[in-house]
Short mmCIF file of C-alpha atoms in Angstrom, two decimals:
data_model
loop_
_atom_site.label_atom_id
_atom_site.label_comp_id
_atom_site.label_asym_id
_atom_site.label_seq_id
_atom_site.Cartn_x
_atom_site.Cartn_y
_atom_site.Cartn_z
CA MET A 1 9.77 12.76 -10.75
CA LEU A 2 12.48 10.24 -11.62
CA GLU A 3 12.12 8.64 -8.18
CA LEU A 4 8.36 8.29 -8.74
CA ILE A 5 8.92 6.60 -12.10
CA VAL A 6 11.54 4.14 -10.81
CA ILE A 7 9.69 3.17 -7.62
CA SER A 8 6.32 2.91 -9.38
CA THR A 9 7.89 0.75 -12.09
CA LEU A 10 9.38 -1.62 -9.51
CA ASN A 11 6.13 -1.84 -7.57
CA GLY A 12 4.12 -2.23 -10.78
CA VAL A 13 6.29 -5.10 -12.00
CA LEU A 14 6.09 -6.75 -8.58
CA PHE A 15 2.28 -6.46 -8.47
CA GLY A 16 2.12 -7.68 -12.06
CA MET A 17 4.24 -10.75 -11.26
CA LEU A 18 2.02 -11.54 -8.29
CA LEU A 19 -1.00 -11.36 -10.59
CA LEU A 20 0.87 -13.58 -13.05
CA LEU A 21 1.58 -16.20 -10.39
CA LEU A 22 -2.12 -16.23 -9.56
CA SER A 23 -3.41 -16.10 -13.12
CA SER A 24 -0.97 -18.74 -14.39
CA GLY A 25 -2.66 -21.38 -12.25
CA LEU A 26 -6.09 -20.33 -13.46
CA THR A 27 -4.83 -20.22 -17.05
CA VAL A 28 -3.42 -23.74 -16.78
CA ILE A 29 -6.72 -25.04 -15.42
CA PHE A 30 -8.73 -23.34 -18.16
CA SER A 31 -6.41 -24.20 -21.06
CA MET A 32 -6.17 -27.86 -20.09
CA MET A 33 -9.67 -28.51 -18.71
CA GLY A 34 -11.90 -25.75 -20.06
CA VAL A 35 -12.97 -24.88 -16.50
CA LEU A 36 -13.14 -21.20 -15.50
CA ASN A 37 -12.65 -21.57 -11.75
CA PHE A 38 -14.37 -18.77 -9.83
CA ALA A 39 -12.92 -20.12 -6.57
CA HIS A 40 -9.31 -19.70 -7.69
CA ALA A 41 -8.76 -16.55 -5.61
CA SER A 42 -10.10 -18.48 -2.62
CA PHE A 43 -7.25 -20.97 -3.02
CA TYR A 44 -4.92 -17.96 -2.92
CA MET A 45 -6.55 -16.96 0.37
CA LEU A 46 -6.21 -20.50 1.72
CA GLY A 47 -2.52 -20.39 0.85
CA ALA A 48 -2.11 -17.19 2.85
CA PHE A 49 -3.95 -18.52 5.91
CA PHE A 50 -2.27 -21.94 5.78
CA GLY A 51 1.07 -20.15 5.44
CA TYR A 52 0.28 -17.91 8.40
CA GLN A 53 -0.75 -20.81 10.63
CA LEU A 54 2.17 -23.04 9.64
CA THR A 55 4.59 -20.14 10.08
CA ARG A 56 3.46 -19.83 13.70
CA TRP A 57 3.99 -23.57 14.25
CA ILE A 58 7.09 -24.48 12.20
CA GLY A 59 8.41 -21.28 10.58
CA PHE A 60 8.02 -19.51 7.25
CA TRP A 61 10.32 -21.62 5.07
CA PRO A 62 8.70 -25.01 5.78
CA ALA A 63 5.32 -23.27 5.40
CA LEU A 64 6.34 -22.05 1.94
CA ILE A 65 6.56 -25.70 0.85
CA ILE A 66 3.80 -27.34 2.89
CA ALA A 67 1.01 -24.74 2.54
CA PRO A 68 0.83 -24.85 -1.30
CA LEU A 69 0.83 -28.66 -1.15
CA LEU A 70 -2.14 -28.55 1.22
CA VAL A 71 -3.95 -26.13 -1.09
CA GLY A 72 -3.16 -28.44 -4.01
CA VAL A 73 -4.72 -31.37 -2.12
CA VAL A 74 -7.85 -29.29 -1.49
CA GLY A 75 -7.94 -28.43 -5.20
CA MET A 76 -7.63 -32.09 -6.22
CA ALA A 77 -10.47 -33.00 -3.84
CA VAL A 78 -12.65 -30.27 -5.40
CA GLU A 79 -11.98 -31.64 -8.88
CA ARG A 80 -12.42 -35.30 -7.94
CA TYR A 81 -15.57 -35.02 -5.85
CA GLY A 82 -17.10 -31.82 -7.21
CA LEU A 83 -16.20 -30.79 -10.75
CA ARG A 84 -15.95 -34.34 -12.08
CA ALA A 85 -19.51 -35.01 -10.98
CA THR A 86 -20.87 -31.78 -12.49
CA HIS A 87 -18.82 -31.90 -15.71
CA LYS A 88 -21.46 -33.98 -17.51
CA HIS A 89 -23.97 -31.19 -16.88
CA GLY A 90 -21.90 -28.61 -18.78
CA HIS A 91 -19.87 -25.49 -18.00
CA VAL A 92 -22.74 -23.63 -16.35
CA ALA A 93 -22.90 -26.26 -13.60
CA GLU A 94 -19.11 -26.02 -13.15
CA LEU A 95 -19.25 -22.24 -12.89
CA LEU A 96 -22.04 -22.38 -10.31
CA LEU A 97 -20.13 -24.98 -8.30
CA THR A 98 -16.93 -22.91 -8.13
CA PHE A 99 -18.94 -19.72 -7.52
CA GLY A 100 -20.63 -21.26 -4.50
CA LEU A 101 -17.36 -22.82 -3.35
CA ALA A 102 -15.75 -19.37 -3.20
CA PHE A 103 -18.37 -18.16 -0.71
CA ALA A 104 -18.14 -21.38 1.30
CA ILE A 105 -14.34 -21.10 1.64
CA GLU A 106 -14.60 -17.47 2.71
CA GLU A 107 -17.12 -18.33 5.43
CA ILE A 108 -15.04 -21.28 6.66
CA VAL A 109 -11.94 -19.09 6.87
CA SER A 110 -13.93 -16.44 8.77
CA MET A 111 -15.18 -19.03 11.26
CA ILE A 112 -11.69 -20.42 11.93
CA TRP A 113 -9.51 -17.29 11.85
CA GLY A 114 -12.06 -14.49 12.21
CA LYS A 115 -12.47 -11.39 10.08
CA SER A 116 -9.61 -9.32 11.56
CA PRO A 117 -6.26 -9.10 9.71
CA MET A 118 -3.68 -11.68 10.74
CA ASP A 119 -0.26 -10.78 12.15
CA TYR A 120 1.55 -12.47 9.24
CA ARG A 121 5.07 -11.02 9.19
CA VAL A 122 7.96 -11.03 6.77
CA PRO A 123 10.54 -13.70 7.73
CA ALA A 124 13.51 -12.31 9.69
CA LEU A 125 15.95 -13.58 7.05
CA LEU A 126 14.47 -11.20 4.45
CA ASP A 127 13.44 -8.33 6.73
CA PHE A 128 15.97 -5.75 5.54
CA PRO A 129 16.31 -3.20 2.70
CA ALA A 130 17.87 -4.76 -0.41
CA PHE A 131 18.97 -1.41 -1.81
CA THR A 132 18.19 2.30 -1.65
CA ILE A 133 16.86 4.29 -4.59
CA PHE A 134 17.06 8.02 -4.02
CA SER A 135 15.63 8.22 -0.49
CA THR A 136 13.52 5.04 -0.64
CA ASN A 137 14.61 1.72 0.86
CA TYR A 138 13.38 -1.21 -1.23
CA PRO A 139 12.63 -4.31 0.87
CA ALA A 140 14.49 -7.53 0.15
CA TYR A 141 11.25 -9.46 0.63
CA LYS A 142 9.70 -7.76 -2.40
CA LEU A 143 12.63 -8.88 -4.53
CA PHE A 144 12.11 -12.39 -3.16
CA MET A 145 8.45 -12.26 -4.22
CA LEU A 146 9.44 -11.07 -7.69
CA THR A 147 12.09 -13.80 -8.07
CA VAL A 148 9.75 -16.61 -6.98
CA SER A 149 7.01 -15.43 -9.34
CA VAL A 150 9.32 -15.24 -12.36
CA LEU A 151 10.98 -18.61 -11.67
CA ILE A 152 7.66 -20.42 -11.25
CA PHE A 153 6.27 -18.88 -14.45
CA LEU A 154 9.35 -19.91 -16.47
CA ALA A 155 9.29 -23.43 -15.01
CA LEU A 156 5.59 -23.77 -15.81
CA LEU A 157 6.13 -22.57 -19.37
CA VAL A 158 8.96 -25.07 -19.92
CA VAL A 159 6.98 -27.98 -18.44
CA LEU A 160 3.91 -27.30 -20.59
CA LYS A 161 5.71 -26.57 -23.85
CA ARG A 162 8.90 -28.65 -23.72
CA THR A 163 8.24 -31.82 -21.74
CA ARG A 164 6.40 -35.07 -22.27
CA ILE A 165 4.20 -34.35 -19.25
CA GLY A 166 3.01 -31.10 -20.83
CA LEU A 167 2.25 -32.85 -24.13
CA ILE A 168 0.20 -35.54 -22.36
CA VAL A 169 -1.75 -32.95 -20.40
CA GLN A 170 -2.55 -30.90 -23.50
CA ALA A 171 -3.46 -33.99 -25.49
CA ALA A 172 -5.81 -35.13 -22.72
CA LEU A 173 -8.01 -32.11 -23.36
CA THR A 174 -8.37 -32.41 -27.12
CA HIS A 175 -8.09 -36.20 -27.53
CA PRO A 176 -8.97 -37.80 -24.17
CA ASN A 177 -9.94 -41.17 -25.68
CA MET A 178 -6.63 -41.48 -27.54
CA VAL A 179 -4.69 -40.58 -24.39
CA ALA A 180 -6.67 -43.16 -22.43
CA HIS A 181 -5.92 -45.83 -25.06
CA LEU A 182 -2.23 -45.07 -24.67
CA GLY A 183 -2.49 -46.14 -21.04
CA HIS A 184 -2.90 -42.78 -19.27
CA ASN A 185 -5.60 -42.13 -16.68
CA VAL A 186 -7.31 -39.02 -18.06
CA GLY A 187 -9.33 -38.40 -14.89
CA ARG A 188 -6.17 -38.51 -12.79
CA ILE A 189 -4.45 -36.11 -15.21
CA PHE A 190 -7.25 -33.58 -14.87
CA MET A 191 -7.22 -33.96 -11.09
CA LEU A 192 -3.46 -33.32 -10.97
CA VAL A 193 -3.75 -30.32 -13.30
CA PHE A 194 -6.41 -28.78 -11.07
CA GLY A 195 -4.26 -29.53 -8.03
CA VAL A 196 -1.19 -27.89 -9.57
CA GLY A 197 -3.18 -24.82 -10.56
CA SER A 198 -4.58 -24.54 -7.04
CA ALA A 199 -1.11 -25.02 -5.53
CA LEU A 200 0.22 -22.14 -7.65
CA ALA A 201 -2.48 -19.93 -6.15
CA GLY A 202 -1.40 -21.23 -2.74
CA VAL A 203 2.21 -20.20 -3.40
CA ALA A 204 1.01 -16.71 -4.29
CA GLY A 205 -0.94 -16.56 -1.02
CA VAL A 206 2.01 -17.70 1.12
CA ILE A 207 4.46 -15.17 -0.32
CA ALA A 208 1.95 -12.31 -0.64
CA GLY A 209 0.48 -12.76 2.83
CA PRO A 210 3.30 -11.05 4.77
CA ALA A 211 3.52 -8.17 2.27
CA LEU A 212 -0.22 -7.60 1.84
CA VAL A 213 -3.09 -7.89 4.30
CA THR A 214 -4.07 -11.46 5.23
CA GLN A 215 -7.77 -11.42 6.06
CA SER A 216 -10.95 -13.29 5.17
CA ASP A 217 -12.03 -10.94 2.35
CA MET A 218 -8.68 -10.94 0.50
CA ALA A 219 -10.04 -13.29 -2.17
CA ALA A 220 -12.95 -10.97 -2.94
CA LEU A 221 -10.57 -8.01 -3.24
CA LEU A 222 -8.19 -9.66 -5.70
CA GLY A 223 -10.49 -12.09 -7.51
CA PRO A 224 -12.10 -9.62 -9.95
CA ILE A 225 -8.72 -8.26 -11.11
CA LEU A 226 -7.55 -11.84 -11.62
CA PHE A 227 -10.30 -12.45 -14.15
CA VAL A 228 -9.49 -9.16 -15.86
CA VAL A 229 -5.93 -10.46 -16.34
CA ILE A 230 -6.88 -13.75 -17.96
CA VAL A 231 -9.57 -12.24 -20.19
CA PHE A 232 -7.33 -9.32 -21.21
CA GLY A 233 -4.40 -11.64 -21.97
CA GLY A 234 -6.56 -14.27 -23.66
CA LEU A 235 -8.22 -17.26 -22.03
CA GLY A 236 -5.81 -20.18 -21.86
CA SER A 237 -2.69 -18.23 -22.95
CA LEU A 238 0.27 -18.12 -20.55
CA PRO A 239 2.20 -15.52 -22.63
CA GLY A 240 -0.99 -13.46 -22.77
CA ALA A 241 -1.37 -13.69 -18.99
CA PHE A 242 2.25 -12.51 -18.65
CA ILE A 243 1.68 -9.42 -20.80
CA ALA A 244 -1.70 -8.62 -19.22
CA SER A 245 -0.30 -8.97 -15.68
CA LEU A 246 2.51 -6.52 -16.40
CA VAL A 247 0.22 -4.05 -18.15
CA ILE A 248 -2.40 -4.05 -15.39
CA GLY A 249 0.22 -4.00 -12.62
CA LEU A 250 2.02 -1.01 -14.12
CA VAL A 251 -1.15 0.89 -15.07
CA GLN A 252 -2.70 0.56 -11.64
CA THR A 253 0.53 1.32 -9.75
CA PHE A 254 1.29 4.44 -11.77
CA ALA A 255 -2.33 5.59 -11.57
CA VAL A 256 -2.34 5.35 -7.77
CA ALA A 257 0.79 7.50 -7.63
CA LEU A 258 -0.58 10.28 -9.85
CA ASN A 259 -2.72 13.11 -8.47
CA GLY A 260 -3.33 14.87 -11.76
CA SER A 261 -6.83 15.84 -12.86
CA LEU A 262 -8.53 17.79 -15.61
CA ALA A 263 -8.61 20.75 -13.25
CA SER A 264 -4.84 20.64 -12.71
CA ALA A 265 -4.21 20.32 -16.46
CA PHE A 266 -6.69 22.89 -17.79
CA GLY A 267 -7.56 24.99 -14.77
CA PRO A 268 -10.74 25.21 -12.66
CA LEU A 269 -14.06 24.80 -14.43
CA ASP A 270 -16.16 27.90 -14.81
CA PRO A 271 -19.24 27.42 -12.55
CA SER A 272 -21.45 28.98 -15.24
CA LEU A 273 -20.65 26.16 -17.67
CA GLY A 274 -22.56 23.44 -15.93
CA PRO A 275 -23.94 21.84 -12.74
CA SER A 276 -21.85 21.03 -9.69
CA VAL A 277 -21.63 17.36 -10.64
CA LEU A 278 -19.66 18.34 -13.75
CA SER A 279 -17.30 20.33 -11.55
CA ASP A 280 -16.83 17.29 -9.30
CA ILE A 281 -15.92 15.13 -12.30
CA TRP A 282 -13.53 17.84 -13.52
CA ASN A 283 -11.65 17.62 -10.20
CA VAL A 284 -11.43 13.82 -9.97
CA THR A 285 -7.78 12.74 -9.83
CA ILE A 286 -6.16 9.82 -11.64
CA ALA A 287 -5.46 8.19 -8.27
CA GLN A 288 -9.18 8.22 -7.48
CA ILE A 289 -10.09 6.35 -10.67
CA ALA A 290 -7.15 3.90 -10.42
CA PRO A 291 -9.31 1.03 -9.05
CA ILE A 292 -11.58 1.07 -12.13
CA LEU A 293 -8.83 1.29 -14.78
CA PRO A 294 -8.35 -2.51 -15.07
CA TYR A 295 -12.06 -2.89 -15.79
CA VAL A 296 -11.91 -0.12 -18.40
CA LEU A 297 -9.11 -2.08 -20.09
CA LEU A 298 -11.30 -5.20 -19.90
CA VAL A 299 -14.19 -3.45 -21.64
CA LEU A 300 -11.91 -2.06 -24.35
CA ILE A 301 -10.25 -5.40 -25.10
CA LEU A 302 -13.62 -7.15 -25.29
CA ILE A 303 -14.82 -4.55 -27.80
CA VAL A 304 -11.66 -4.61 -29.94
CA ARG A 305 -10.61 -8.26 -29.58
CA PRO A 306 -13.02 -10.50 -27.64
CA LEU A 307 -10.49 -13.37 -27.51
CA GLY A 308 -7.99 -11.19 -25.65
CA LEU A 309 -4.45 -10.25 -26.64
CA MET A 310 -3.24 -13.78 -27.37
CA GLY A 311 -6.30 -15.92 -26.83
CA THR A 312 -7.23 -18.64 -29.31
CA ARG A 313 -9.86 -20.67 -27.44
CA GLU A 314 -13.40 -19.84 -28.51
CA THR A 315 -15.38 -22.54 -26.67
#
């Protein structure tokens, strides 16, 4: 039991930090620009595929730098030639643009790389067990993923809250005319913010690709949970995204590892008490309902606190 708790906690924190790395980019984009980017998970997928291809050509470590930059360039192009043109038509037009872009990116990736999983492997330098807990070897690469996610989150928090660049970016949202009069190019600021947010998703894709499955539907698999994180934590709140990522990562990881059910806790259901469908529900295990738990949390937080745990933005 102790081994289950320790390993599940480690895996839950790791999954939570990966969600944080993804959601932090989306949170930055929303908090600074007011754009809820439905294609954000697609930039994560692009990061994974760019990382895979560059790893084959020049190795993993150069790919870790170059692939997110390429994703950031794609993101800046989307903002400059797509979102900027639709911004005057309101948020609905922006949502529809990013929604359609997500499907377009998935189809383009399928045409280039196919629908089969890629042979994206952990780099040889990190392909060893970092330590052993009970009888389980914990991979060094997972610790690397955790370290990168935490360092990027802390750096992002410092830049936004403690530097002049962060102040200019935040001021550009609320007082764009004043920022422009001070000599700053507001359009360029928004383009760079969108590029940085996209690049963060690209980093998540590069480092998660070898540990998870790199395939053309990976954005669709992770995208919904990503929006659960930012809504649960509060739209536009980095600390909220941090808390929500950890909570959802731990809840889902522990749920997958538990096979308990109402039947195991209270005994088999008497057939005379109800129809067979009730008996089926009585025997459903926690592991079987693990995929829906994040969405249950989403519904609960929207009922109790629609702004999320630490959200302040209402429009």
